[in-house]
Short mmCIF file of C-alpha atoms and ligand atoms in Angstrom, two decimals:
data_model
loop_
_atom_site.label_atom_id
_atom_site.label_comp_id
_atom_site.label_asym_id
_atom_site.label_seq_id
_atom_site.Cartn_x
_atom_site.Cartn_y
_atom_site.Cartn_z
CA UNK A 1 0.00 0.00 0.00
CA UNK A 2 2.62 2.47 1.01
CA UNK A 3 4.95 1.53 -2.08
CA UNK A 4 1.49 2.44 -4.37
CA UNK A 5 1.42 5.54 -2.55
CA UNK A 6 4.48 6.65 -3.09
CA UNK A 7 4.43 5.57 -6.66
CA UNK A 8 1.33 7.27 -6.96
CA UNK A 9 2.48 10.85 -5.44
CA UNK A 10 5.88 10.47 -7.13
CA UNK A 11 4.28 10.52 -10.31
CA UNK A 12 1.95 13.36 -9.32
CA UNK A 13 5.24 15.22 -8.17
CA UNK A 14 6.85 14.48 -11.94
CA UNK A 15 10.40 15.06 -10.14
CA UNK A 16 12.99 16.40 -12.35
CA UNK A 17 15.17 17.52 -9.46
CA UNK A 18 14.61 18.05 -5.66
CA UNK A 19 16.81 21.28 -6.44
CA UNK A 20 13.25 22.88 -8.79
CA UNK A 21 11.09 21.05 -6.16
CA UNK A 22 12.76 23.01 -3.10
CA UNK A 23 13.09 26.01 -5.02
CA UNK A 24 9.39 26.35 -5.91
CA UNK A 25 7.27 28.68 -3.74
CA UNK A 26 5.12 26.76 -2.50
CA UNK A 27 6.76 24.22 -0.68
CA UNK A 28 5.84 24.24 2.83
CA UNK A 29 5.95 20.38 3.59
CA UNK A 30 7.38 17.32 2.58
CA UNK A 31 5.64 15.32 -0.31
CA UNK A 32 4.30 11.95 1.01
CA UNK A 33 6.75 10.28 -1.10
CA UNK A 34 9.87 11.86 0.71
CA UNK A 35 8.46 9.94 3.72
CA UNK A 36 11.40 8.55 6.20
CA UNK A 37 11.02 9.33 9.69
CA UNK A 38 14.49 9.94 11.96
CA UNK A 39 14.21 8.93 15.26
CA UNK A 40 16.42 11.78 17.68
CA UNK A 41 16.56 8.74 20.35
CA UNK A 42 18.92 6.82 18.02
CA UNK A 43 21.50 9.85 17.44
CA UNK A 44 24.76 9.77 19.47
CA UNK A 45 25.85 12.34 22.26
CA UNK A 46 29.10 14.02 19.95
CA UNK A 47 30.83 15.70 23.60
CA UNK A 48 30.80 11.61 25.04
CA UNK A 49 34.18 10.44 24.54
CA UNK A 50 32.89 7.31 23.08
CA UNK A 51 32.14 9.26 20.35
CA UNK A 52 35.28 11.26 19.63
CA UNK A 53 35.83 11.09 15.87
CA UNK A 54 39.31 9.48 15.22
CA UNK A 55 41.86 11.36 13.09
CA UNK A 56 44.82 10.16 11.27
CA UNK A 57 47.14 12.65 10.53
CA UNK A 58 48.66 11.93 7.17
CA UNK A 59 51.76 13.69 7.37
CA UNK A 60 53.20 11.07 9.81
CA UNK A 61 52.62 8.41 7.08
CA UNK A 62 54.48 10.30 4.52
CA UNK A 63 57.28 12.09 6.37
CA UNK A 64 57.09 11.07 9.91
CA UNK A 65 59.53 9.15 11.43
CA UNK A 66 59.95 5.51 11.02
CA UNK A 67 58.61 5.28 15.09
CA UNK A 68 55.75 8.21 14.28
CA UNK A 69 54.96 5.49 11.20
CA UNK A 70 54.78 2.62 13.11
CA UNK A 71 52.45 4.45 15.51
CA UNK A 72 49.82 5.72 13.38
CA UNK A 73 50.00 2.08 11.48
CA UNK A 74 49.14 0.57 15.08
CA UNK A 75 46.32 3.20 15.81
CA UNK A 76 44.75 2.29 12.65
CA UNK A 77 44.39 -1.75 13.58
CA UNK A 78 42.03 -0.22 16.18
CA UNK A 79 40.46 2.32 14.00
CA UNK A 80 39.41 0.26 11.44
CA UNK A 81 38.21 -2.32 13.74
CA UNK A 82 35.92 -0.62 16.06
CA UNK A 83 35.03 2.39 13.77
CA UNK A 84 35.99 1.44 9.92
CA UNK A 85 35.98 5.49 9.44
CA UNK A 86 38.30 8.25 10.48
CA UNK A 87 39.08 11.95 9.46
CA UNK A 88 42.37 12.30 7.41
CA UNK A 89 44.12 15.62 7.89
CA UNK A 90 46.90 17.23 6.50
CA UNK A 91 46.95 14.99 3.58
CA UNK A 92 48.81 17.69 0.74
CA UNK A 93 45.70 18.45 -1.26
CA UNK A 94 45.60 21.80 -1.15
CA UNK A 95 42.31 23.63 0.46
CA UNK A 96 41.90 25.41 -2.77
CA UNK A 97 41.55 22.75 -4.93
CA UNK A 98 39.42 21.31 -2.60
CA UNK A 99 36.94 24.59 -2.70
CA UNK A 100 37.20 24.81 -6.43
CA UNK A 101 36.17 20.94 -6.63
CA UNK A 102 32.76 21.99 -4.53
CA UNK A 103 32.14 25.77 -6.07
CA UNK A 104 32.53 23.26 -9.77
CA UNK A 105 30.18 20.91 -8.10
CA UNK A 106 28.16 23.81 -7.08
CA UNK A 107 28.09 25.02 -10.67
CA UNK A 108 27.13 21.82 -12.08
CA UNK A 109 23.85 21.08 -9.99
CA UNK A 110 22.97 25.26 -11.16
CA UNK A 111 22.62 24.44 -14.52
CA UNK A 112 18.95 24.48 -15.87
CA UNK A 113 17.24 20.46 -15.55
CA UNK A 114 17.15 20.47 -19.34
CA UNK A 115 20.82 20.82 -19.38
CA UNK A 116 21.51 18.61 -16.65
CA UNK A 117 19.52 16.01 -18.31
CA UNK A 118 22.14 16.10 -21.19
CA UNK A 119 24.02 13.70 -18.42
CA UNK A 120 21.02 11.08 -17.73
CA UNK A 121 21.87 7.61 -18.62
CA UNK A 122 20.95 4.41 -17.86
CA UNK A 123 21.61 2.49 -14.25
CA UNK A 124 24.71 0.67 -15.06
CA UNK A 125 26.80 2.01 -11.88
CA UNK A 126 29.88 1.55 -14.09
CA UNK A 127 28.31 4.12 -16.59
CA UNK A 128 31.02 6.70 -17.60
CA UNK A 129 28.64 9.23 -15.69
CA UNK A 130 25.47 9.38 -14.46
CA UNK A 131 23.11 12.46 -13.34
CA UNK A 132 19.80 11.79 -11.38
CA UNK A 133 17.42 12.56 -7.93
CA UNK A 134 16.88 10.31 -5.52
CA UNK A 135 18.72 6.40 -6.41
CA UNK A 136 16.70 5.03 -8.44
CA UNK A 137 13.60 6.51 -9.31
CA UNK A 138 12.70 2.99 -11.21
CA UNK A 139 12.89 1.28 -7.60
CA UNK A 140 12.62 3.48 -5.27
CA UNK A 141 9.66 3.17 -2.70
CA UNK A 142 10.18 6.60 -1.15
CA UNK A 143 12.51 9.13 -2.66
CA UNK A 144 15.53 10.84 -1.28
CA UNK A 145 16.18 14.45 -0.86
CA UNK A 146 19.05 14.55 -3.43
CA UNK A 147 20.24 15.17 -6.71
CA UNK A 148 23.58 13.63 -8.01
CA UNK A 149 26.24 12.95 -10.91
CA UNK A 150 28.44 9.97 -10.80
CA UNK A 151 31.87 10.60 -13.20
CA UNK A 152 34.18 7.45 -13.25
CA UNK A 153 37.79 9.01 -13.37
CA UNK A 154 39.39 5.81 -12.82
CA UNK A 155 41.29 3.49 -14.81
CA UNK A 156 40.16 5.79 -17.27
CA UNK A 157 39.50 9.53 -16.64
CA UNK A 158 35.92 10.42 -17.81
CA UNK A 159 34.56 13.95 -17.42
CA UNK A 160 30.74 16.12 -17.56
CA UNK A 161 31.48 18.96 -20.30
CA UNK A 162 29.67 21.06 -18.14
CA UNK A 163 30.87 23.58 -16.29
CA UNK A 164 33.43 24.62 -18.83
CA UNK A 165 35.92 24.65 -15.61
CA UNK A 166 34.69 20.80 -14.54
CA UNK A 167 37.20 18.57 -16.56
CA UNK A 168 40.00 20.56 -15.56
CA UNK A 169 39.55 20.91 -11.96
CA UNK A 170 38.29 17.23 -11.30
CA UNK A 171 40.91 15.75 -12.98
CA UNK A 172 43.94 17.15 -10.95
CA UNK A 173 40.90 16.63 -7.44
CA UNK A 174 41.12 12.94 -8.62
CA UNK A 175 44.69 12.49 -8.68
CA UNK A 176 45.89 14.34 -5.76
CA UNK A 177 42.52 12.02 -4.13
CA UNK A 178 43.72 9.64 -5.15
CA UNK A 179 47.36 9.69 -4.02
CA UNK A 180 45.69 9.97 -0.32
CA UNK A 181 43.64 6.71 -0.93
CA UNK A 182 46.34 4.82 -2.01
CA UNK A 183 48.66 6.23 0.50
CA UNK A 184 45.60 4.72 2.89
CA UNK A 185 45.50 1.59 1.90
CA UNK A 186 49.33 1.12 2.18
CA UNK A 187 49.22 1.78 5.68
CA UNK A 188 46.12 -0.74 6.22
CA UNK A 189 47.96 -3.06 4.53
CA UNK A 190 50.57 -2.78 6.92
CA UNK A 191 48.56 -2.25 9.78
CA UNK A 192 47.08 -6.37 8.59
CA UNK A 193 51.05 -7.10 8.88
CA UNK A 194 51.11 -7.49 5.36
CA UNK A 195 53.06 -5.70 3.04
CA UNK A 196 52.54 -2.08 1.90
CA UNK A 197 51.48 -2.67 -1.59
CA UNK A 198 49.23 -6.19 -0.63
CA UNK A 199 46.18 -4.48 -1.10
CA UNK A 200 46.93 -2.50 -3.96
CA UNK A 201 48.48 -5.49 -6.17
CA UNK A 202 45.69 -8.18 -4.92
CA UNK A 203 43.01 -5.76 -5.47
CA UNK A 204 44.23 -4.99 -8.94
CA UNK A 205 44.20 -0.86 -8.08
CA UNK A 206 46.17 -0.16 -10.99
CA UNK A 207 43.22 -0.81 -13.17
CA UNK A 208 41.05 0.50 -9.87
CA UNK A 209 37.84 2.02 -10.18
CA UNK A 210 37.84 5.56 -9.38
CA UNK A 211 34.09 7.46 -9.10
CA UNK A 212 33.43 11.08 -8.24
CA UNK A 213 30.22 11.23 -7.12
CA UNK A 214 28.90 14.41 -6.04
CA UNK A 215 25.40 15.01 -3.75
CA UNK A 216 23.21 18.23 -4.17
CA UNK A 217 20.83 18.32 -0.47
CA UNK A 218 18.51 21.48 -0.74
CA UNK A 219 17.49 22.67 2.78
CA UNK A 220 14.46 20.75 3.50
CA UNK A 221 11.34 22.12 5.02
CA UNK A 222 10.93 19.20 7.60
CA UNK A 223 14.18 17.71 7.61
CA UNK A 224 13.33 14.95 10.62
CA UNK A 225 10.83 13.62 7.74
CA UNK A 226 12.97 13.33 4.48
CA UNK A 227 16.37 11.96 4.26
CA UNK A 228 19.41 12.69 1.64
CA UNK A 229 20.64 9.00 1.79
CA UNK A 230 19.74 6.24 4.07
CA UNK A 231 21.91 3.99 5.69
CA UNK A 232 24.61 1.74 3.54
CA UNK A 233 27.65 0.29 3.05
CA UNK A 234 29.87 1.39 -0.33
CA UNK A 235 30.60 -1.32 -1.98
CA UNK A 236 34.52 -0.57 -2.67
CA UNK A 237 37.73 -0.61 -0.55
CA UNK A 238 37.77 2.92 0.30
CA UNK A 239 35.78 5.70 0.25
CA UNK A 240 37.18 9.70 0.91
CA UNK A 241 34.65 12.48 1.10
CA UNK A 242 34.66 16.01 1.42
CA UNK A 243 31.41 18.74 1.58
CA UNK A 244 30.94 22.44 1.87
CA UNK A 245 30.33 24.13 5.15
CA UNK A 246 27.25 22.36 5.75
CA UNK A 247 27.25 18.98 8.02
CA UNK A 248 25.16 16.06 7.38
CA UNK A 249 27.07 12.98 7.11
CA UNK A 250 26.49 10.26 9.54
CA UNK A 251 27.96 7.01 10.51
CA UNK A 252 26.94 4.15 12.98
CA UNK A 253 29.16 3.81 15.96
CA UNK A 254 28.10 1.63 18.81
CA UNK A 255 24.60 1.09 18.00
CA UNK A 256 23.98 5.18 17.34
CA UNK A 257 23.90 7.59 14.66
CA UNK A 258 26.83 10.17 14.75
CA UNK A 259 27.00 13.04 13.01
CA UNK A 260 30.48 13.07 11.67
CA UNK A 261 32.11 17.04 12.31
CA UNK A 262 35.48 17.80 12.06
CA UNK A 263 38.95 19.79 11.30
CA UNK A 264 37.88 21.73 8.33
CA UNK A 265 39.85 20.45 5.26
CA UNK A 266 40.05 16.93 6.30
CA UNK A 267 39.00 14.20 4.12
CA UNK A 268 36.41 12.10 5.28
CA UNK A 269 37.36 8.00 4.77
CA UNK A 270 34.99 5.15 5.31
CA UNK A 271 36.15 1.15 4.71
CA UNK A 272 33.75 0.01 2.52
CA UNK A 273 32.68 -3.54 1.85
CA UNK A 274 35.63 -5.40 -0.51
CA UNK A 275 37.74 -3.98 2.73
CA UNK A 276 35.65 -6.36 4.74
CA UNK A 277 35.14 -9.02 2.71
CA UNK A 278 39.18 -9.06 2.30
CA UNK A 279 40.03 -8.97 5.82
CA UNK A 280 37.45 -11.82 6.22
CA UNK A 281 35.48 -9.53 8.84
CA UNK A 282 38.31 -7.84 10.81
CA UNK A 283 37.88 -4.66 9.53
CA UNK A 284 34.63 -2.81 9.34
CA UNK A 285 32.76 -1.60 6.22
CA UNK A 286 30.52 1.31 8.15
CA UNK A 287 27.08 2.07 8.05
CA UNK A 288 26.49 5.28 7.08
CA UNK A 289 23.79 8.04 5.83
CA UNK A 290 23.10 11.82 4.99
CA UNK A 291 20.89 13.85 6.71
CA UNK A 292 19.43 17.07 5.13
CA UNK A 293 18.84 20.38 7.08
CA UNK A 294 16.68 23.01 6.60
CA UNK A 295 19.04 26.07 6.34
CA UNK A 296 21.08 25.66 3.51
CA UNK A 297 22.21 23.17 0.69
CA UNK A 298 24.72 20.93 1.66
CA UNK A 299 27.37 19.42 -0.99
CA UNK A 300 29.40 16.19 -0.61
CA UNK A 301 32.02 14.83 -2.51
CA UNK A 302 32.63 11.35 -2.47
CA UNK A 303 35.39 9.90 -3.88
CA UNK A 304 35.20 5.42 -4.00
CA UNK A 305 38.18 3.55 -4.92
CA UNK A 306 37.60 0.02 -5.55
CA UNK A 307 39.47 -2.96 -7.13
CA UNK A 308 39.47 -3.68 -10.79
CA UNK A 309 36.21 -4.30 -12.33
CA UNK A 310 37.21 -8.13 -13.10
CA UNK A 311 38.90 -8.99 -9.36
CA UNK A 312 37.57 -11.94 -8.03
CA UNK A 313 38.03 -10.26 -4.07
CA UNK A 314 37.93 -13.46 -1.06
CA UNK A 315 39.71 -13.36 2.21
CA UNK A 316 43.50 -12.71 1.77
CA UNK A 317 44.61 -16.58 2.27
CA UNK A 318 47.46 -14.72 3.97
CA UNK A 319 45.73 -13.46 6.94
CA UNK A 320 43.58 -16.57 7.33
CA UNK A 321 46.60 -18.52 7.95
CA UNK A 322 47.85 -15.73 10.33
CA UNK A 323 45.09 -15.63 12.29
CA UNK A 324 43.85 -19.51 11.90
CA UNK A 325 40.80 -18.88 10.39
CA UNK A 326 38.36 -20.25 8.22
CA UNK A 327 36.68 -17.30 5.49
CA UNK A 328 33.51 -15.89 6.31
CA UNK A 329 32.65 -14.92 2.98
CA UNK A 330 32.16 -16.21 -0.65
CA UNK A 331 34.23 -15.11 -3.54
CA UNK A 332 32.61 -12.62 -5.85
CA UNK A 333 34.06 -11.12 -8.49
CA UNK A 334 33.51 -7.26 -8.22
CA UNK A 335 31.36 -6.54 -10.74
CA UNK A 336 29.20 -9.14 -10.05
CA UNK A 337 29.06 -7.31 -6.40
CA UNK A 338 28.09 -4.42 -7.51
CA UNK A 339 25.13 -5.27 -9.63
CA UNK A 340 23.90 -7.45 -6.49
CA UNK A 341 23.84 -4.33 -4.32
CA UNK A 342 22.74 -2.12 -6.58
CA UNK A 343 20.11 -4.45 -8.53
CA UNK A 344 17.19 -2.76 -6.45
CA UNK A 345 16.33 -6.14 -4.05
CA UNK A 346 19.97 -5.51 -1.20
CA UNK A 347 19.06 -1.24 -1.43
CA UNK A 348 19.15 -0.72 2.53
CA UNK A 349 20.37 -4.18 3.47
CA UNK A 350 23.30 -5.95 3.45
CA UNK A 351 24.92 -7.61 0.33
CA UNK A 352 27.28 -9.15 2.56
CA UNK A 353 23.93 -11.54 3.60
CA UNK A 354 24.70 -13.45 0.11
CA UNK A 355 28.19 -13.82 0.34
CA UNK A 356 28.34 -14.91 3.95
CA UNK A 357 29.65 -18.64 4.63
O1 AKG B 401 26.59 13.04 1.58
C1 AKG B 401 27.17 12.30 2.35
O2 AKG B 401 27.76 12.73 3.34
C2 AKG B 401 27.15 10.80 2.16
C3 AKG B 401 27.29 10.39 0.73
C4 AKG B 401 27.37 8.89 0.57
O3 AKG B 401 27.33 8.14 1.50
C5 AKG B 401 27.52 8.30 -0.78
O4 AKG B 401 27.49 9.06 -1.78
O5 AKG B 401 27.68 7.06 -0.85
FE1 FE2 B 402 28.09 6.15 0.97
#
């Protein structure tokens, strides 16, 4: 009933973008088919100590000293066990790139629909880009309080030809991103006591994909009632994100929603699910979500970095034998994971339910 309902007011709404539908004047509520209700009781206490954001500063890992190395590698075991997310800071990509990558973001979601449209495509998510509201609109039972684009700028750099500024920008944001991921995943390697560049060569990350995928939140009249993007996992290794001065991001910690805040400039990095599935379980893929406000548009960045399309990604047989273990999960090649989670039927739950042993 509610699915027909929302089907039914979703057409009635003819969405082209939430941007035109929270721009026109006579929004005062929240269409039925924006329905999600956030419950306050479930949102974490961010002055407990429990919930103290870990940081990783990434200067230590690139020009520390051997012992200031060896330090942040062993904070990290702990990090990515109990929290599988953590704010990266001072990681050499400079603040004004990062500002130009948002005000270009900015400028692509400003365009009029009919030119954003230009950029509609179908729902492969290995599409060379991809602009649309809400996930899904095919599948969706209620919609989301977003707009997006999706570029992939990895193996090979794709680019929107809109903004005139975009390709430029986003292709040097991508690289220097990119740098930090794999300077990331180096130091999980290690912090597995594997080598540095395990995770790199078994994941195939010279052929990696690489997605910038931006989010477009309007402020929201009743922002308890809508959500930008409800909880998941990403489906790659790694995932860094960045937004504008508005917060929104939250990830599940102990049992609660926290909403992540932080140095300003700092990337934002969440494990994602191949990081699981590799470590057989040790390290955490987090839950996470966006929240929408209703004071001004919020604009995230995030930047996946996952294996090779054709990597087949199991338990490292490595750290099974360290730690005596049997796997937990299934082999899957990555593809194949993708268009599980995305094929409309794991949206909200976990893939990781059909891979598990
Ligand atoms: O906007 C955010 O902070 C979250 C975005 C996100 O989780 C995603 O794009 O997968
Ligand atoms: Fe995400």
């Amino acid at each position: 009933m509610a699915e027909v309902a929302a089907a039914q007011s979703t057409e009635a709404l003819k969405v082209t973008s939430i941007k035109s539908l929270a721009e026109s004047p006579a929004l005062n509520s929240v269409p039925s088919a924006y329905g999600f209700t956030i419950n306050p009781n479930d949102e974490a206490d961010p002055n407990d100590p429990e919930f103290a954001i870990p940081i990783v500063d990434m200067s230590l890992l690139t020009s520390g000293s051997p012992e200031q190395r060896s330090k942040i590698i062993h904070d990290l075991v702990k990090i990515c066990q109990e929290w599988g997310f953590f704010i990266a800071i001072n990681h050499g990509v400079p603040e004004s790139l990062m500002k130009a990558m948002i005000e270009t973001c900015h400028g692509f979601f400003s365009l009029p629909d009919e030119e954003k449209n230009e950029f509609k495509s179908g729902n492969d998510v290995l599409e060379m880009f991809k602009y649309g509201t809400s996930y899904n609109l095919a599948l969706d039972k209620f919609l989301l309080w977003r707009d997006f684009f999706k570029v992939r700028v990895h193996p090979e750099f794709y680019s929107l030809y809109k903004p005139a500024c975009f390709s430029e920008v986003s292709m040097e944001f991508s690289k220097r991103a990119r740098e930090v991921a794999l300077e990331i995943t180096r130091a999980i390697s290690e912090s597995l006591g594997l080598e540095p560049n395990y995770i790199h060569n078994a994941m195939n990350m010279d052929r990696g994909i690489q997605m910038l995928a931006a989010n477009y939140y309007p402020p929201c009249p009743r922002p308890e009632h809508a959500i930008g993007i409800p909880h998941h996992t990403d489906h790659g290794l790694v995932t860094l994100l960045i937004q504008n001065e508005m917060k929104g991001l939250q990830v599940e910690h102990n049992g609660k929603w926290l909403t992540v805040d932080g140095p300003p400039n700092g990337f934002f990095v969440n494990l994602a699910d191949q990081m699981q599935i590799l470590t057989n379980g040790k390290y955490k893929s987090v839950m996470h979500r966006a929240t929408v406000n209703n004071k001004a548009t919020r604009i995230s960045i995030a930047i996946p970095h996952g294996p090779s399309v054709d990597t087949v990604v199991a338990p490292a047989p490595e750290l099974l034998e360290k730690e005596g273990q049997a796997p937990k999960y299934l082999a899957m090649n990555y593809k194949e994971y993708i268009q599980l989670q995305q094929s409309g039927k794991n949206y909200m739950k976990s893939t990781f339910d059909h891979i598990r042993v």
